[in-house]
mmCIF file of C-alpha atoms in Angstrom:
data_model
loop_
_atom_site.group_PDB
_atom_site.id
_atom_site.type_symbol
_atom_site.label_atom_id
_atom_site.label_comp_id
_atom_site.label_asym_id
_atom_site.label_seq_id
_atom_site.Cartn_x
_atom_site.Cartn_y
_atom_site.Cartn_z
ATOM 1 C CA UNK A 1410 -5.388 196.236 134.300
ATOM 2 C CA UNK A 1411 -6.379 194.859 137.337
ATOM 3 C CA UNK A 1412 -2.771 193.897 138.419
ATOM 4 C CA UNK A 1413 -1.975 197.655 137.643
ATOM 5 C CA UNK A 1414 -4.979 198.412 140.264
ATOM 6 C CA UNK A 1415 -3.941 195.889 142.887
ATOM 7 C CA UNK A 1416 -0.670 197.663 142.971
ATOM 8 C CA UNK A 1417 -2.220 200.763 143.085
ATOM 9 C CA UNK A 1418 -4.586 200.076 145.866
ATOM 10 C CA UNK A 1419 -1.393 197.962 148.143
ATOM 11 C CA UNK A 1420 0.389 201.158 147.579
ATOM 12 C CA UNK A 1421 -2.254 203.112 149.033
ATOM 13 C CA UNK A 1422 -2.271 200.772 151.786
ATOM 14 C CA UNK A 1423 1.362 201.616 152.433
ATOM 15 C CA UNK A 1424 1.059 204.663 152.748
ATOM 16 C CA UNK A 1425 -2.061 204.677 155.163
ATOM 17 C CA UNK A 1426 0.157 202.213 157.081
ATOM 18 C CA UNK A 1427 2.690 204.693 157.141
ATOM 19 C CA UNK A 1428 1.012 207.915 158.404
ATOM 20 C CA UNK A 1429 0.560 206.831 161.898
ATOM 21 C CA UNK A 1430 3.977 206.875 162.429
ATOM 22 C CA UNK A 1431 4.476 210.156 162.564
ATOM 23 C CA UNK A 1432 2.310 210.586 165.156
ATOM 24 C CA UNK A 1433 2.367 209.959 169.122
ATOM 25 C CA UNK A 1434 1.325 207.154 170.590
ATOM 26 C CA UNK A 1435 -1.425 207.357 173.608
ATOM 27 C CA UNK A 1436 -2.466 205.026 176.292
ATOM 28 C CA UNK A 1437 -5.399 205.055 178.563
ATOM 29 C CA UNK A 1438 -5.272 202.971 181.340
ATOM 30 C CA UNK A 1439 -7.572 201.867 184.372
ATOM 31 C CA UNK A 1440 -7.295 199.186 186.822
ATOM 32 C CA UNK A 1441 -9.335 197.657 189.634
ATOM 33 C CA UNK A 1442 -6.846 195.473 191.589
ATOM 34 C CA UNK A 1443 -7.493 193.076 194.720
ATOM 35 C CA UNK A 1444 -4.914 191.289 196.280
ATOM 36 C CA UNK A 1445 -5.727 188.473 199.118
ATOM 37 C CA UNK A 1446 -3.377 187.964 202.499
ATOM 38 C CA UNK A 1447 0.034 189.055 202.831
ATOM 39 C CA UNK A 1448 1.977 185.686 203.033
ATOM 40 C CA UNK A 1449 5.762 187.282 202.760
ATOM 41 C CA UNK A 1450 5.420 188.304 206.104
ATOM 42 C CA UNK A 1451 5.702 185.684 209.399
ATOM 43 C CA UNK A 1452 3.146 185.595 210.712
ATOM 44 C CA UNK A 1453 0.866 185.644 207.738
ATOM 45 C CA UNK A 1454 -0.969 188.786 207.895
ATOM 46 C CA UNK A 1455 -4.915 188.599 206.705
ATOM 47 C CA UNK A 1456 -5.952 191.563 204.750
ATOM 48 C CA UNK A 1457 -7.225 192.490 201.784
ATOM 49 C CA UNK A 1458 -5.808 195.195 199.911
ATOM 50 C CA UNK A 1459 -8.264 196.368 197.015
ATOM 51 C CA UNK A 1460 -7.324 199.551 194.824
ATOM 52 C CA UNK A 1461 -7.565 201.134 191.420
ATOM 53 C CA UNK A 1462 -5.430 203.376 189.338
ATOM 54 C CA UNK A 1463 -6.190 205.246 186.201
ATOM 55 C CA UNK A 1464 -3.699 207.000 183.883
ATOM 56 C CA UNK A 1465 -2.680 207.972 180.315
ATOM 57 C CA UNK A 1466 0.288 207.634 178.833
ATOM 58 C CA UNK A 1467 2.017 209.057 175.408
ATOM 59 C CA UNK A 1468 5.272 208.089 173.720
ATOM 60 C CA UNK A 1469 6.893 209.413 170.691
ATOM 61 C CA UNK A 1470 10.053 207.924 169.652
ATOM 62 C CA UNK A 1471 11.964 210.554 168.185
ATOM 63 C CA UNK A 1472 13.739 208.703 165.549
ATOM 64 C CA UNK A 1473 10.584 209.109 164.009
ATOM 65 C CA UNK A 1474 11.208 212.305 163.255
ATOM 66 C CA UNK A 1475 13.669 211.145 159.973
ATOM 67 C CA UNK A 1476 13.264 208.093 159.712
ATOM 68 C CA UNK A 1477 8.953 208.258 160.095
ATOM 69 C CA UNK A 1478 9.026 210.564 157.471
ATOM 70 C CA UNK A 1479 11.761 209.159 154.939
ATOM 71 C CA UNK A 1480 9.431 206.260 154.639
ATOM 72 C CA UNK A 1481 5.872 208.256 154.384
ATOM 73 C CA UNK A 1482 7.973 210.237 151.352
ATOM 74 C CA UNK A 1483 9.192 206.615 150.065
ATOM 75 C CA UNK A 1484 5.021 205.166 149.922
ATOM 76 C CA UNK A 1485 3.867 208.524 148.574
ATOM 77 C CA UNK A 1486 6.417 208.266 145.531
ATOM 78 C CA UNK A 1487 5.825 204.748 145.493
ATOM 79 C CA UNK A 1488 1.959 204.776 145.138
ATOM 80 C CA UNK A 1489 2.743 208.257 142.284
ATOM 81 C CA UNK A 1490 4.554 205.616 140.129
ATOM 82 C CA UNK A 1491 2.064 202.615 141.092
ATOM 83 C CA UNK A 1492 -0.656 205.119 139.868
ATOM 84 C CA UNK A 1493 1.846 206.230 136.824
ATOM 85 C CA UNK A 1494 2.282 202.622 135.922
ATOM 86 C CA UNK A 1495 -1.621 201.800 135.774
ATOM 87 C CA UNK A 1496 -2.762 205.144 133.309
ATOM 88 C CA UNK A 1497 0.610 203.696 131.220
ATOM 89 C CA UNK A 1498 -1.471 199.822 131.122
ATOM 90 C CA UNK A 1499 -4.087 201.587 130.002
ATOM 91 C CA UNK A 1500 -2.486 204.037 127.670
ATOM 92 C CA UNK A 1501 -1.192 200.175 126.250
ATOM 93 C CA UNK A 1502 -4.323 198.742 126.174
ATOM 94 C CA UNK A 1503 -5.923 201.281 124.939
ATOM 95 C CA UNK A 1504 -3.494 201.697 121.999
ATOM 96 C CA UNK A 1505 -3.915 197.933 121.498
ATOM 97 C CA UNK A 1506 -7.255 197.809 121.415
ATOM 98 C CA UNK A 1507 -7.343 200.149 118.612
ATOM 99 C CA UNK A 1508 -4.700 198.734 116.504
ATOM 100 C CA UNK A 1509 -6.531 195.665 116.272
ATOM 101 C CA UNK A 1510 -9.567 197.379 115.616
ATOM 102 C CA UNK A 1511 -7.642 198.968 112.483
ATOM 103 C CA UNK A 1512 -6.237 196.024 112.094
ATOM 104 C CA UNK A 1513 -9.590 193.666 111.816
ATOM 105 C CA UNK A 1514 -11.270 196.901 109.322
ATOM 106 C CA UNK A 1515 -8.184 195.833 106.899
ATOM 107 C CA UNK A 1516 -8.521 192.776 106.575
ATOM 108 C CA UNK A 1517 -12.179 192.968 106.247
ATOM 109 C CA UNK A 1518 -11.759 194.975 103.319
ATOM 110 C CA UNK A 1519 -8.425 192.296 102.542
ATOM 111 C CA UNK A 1520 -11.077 189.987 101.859
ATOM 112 C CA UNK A 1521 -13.805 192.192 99.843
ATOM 113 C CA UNK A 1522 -11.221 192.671 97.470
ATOM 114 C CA UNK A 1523 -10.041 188.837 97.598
ATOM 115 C CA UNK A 1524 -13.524 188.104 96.983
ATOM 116 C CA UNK A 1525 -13.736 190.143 93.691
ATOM 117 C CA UNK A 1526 -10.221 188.786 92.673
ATOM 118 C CA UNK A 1527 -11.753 185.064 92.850
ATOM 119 C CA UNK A 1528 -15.224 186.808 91.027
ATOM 120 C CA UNK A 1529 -12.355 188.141 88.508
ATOM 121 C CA UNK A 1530 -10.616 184.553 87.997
ATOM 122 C CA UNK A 1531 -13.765 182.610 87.946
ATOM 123 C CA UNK A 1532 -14.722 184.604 84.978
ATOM 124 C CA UNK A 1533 -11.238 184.569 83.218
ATOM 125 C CA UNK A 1534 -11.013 180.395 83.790
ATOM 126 C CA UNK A 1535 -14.471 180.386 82.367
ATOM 127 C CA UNK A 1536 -13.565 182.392 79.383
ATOM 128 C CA UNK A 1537 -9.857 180.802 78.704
ATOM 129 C CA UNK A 1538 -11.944 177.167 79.514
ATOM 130 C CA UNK A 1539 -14.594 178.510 76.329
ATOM 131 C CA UNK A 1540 -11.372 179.295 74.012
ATOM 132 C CA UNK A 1541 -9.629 175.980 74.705
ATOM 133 C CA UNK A 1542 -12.801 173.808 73.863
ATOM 134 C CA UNK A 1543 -12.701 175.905 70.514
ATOM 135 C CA UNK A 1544 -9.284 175.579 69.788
ATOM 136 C CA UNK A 1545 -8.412 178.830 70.208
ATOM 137 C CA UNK A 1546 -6.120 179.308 73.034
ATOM 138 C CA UNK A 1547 -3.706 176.708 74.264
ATOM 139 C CA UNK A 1548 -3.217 174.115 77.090
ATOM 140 C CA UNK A 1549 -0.636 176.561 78.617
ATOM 141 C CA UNK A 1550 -2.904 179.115 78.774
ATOM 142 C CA UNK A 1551 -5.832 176.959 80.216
ATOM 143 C CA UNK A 1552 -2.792 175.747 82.903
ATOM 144 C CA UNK A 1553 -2.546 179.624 83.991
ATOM 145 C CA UNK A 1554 -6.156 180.236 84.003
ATOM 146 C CA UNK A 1555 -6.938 177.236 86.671
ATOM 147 C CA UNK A 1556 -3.538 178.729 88.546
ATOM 148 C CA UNK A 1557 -4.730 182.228 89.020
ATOM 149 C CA UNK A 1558 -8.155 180.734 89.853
ATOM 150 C CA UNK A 1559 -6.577 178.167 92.892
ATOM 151 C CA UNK A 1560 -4.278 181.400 93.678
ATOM 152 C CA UNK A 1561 -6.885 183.724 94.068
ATOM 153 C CA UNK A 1562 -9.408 181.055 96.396
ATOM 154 C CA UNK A 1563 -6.122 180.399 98.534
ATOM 155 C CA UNK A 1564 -5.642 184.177 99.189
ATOM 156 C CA UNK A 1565 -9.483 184.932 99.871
ATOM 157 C CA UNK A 1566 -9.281 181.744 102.375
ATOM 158 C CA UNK A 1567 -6.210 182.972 103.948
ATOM 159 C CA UNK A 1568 -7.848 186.530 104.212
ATOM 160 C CA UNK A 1569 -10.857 185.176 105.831
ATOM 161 C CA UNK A 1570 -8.536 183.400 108.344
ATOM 162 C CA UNK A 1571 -6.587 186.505 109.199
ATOM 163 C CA UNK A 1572 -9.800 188.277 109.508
ATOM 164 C CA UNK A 1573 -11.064 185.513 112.276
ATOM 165 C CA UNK A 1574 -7.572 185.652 113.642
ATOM 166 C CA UNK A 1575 -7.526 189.638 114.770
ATOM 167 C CA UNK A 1576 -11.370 189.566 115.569
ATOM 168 C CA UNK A 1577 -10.526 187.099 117.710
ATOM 169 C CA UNK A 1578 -7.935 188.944 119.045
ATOM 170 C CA UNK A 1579 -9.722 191.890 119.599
ATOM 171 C CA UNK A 1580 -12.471 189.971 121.756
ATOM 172 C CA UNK A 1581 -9.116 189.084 123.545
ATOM 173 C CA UNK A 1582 -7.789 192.070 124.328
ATOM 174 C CA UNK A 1583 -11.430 193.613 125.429
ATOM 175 C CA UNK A 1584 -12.076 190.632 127.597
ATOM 176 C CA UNK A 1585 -15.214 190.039 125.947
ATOM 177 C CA UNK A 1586 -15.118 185.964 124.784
#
């Protein structure tokens, strides 16, 4: 964003830089001049010679006339697309900002339902852990039980991480860390 405005606001300088182009160029003048003794003449002649002159001037070159205002034209569409690029940066961060907000209210719910999927295989190791002790289910099936259960704390941890991950992203993108 603010490299988008920096462009926007050298562009504008362009142009301002620009304008005065088109335009004559006047000069005020005034002088008070003394001169001393007149020593290119033999003999040297002593006077003094004081006067003053005031005057104004104006120029206007007249390949101004195309070329002045080819490049006023050239800033003004330059500063249009500097202006054009910075409302697209913020179109993009704008749009990013709010698909990591999406994304961050996914995986918060990601990890609600991780949460009652380790709830869920805490309660199934429990009960196949109750059955083997009594002999009624077998080692395999205790083997699957403690599987789902590690399965199911991985995925909840890695949810939790991914969750971090995208807040942390969004604090990024806002520029508020």
């Amino acid at each position: 964003m603010k490299k988008s405005e920096v462009g926007v606001r050298m562009s504008e300088q362009t142009v301002r830089m620009k304008r005065p182009e088109l335009l004559p160029k006047v000069a005020v003048v005034a002088e008070n001049h003394f001169d001393g003794p007149i020593t290119t003449e033999v003999p040297v002649i002593d006077k003094n010679i004081n006067f003053w002159f005031a005057g104004v001037g104006v120029s206007y070159p007249l390949s101004s006339l195309w070329k002045g205002r080819k490049d006023v034209r050239k800033a003004a569409a330059e500063l249009r697309m500097s202006k054009e690029r910075h409302v697209v940066a913020e179109e993009n961060i704008g749009n990013a900002i709010n698909a990591s907000y999406t994304t961050l209210l996914t995986s918060r719910k990601e990890v609600e339902t991780r949460q009652k999927n380790v709830q869920l295989a805490d309660e199934n190791y429990s009960v196949t852990n109750n059955r083997y002790r009594n002999g009624l289910c077998l080692l395999t099936e205790m083997l699957d039980a403690s599987t789902t259960k590690l399965e199911a704390d991985m995925a909840l941890v890695n949810s939790r991480i991914d969750m971090l991950y995208y807040f942390y992203k969004l604090k990024y993108l806002t520029s508020t860390f």
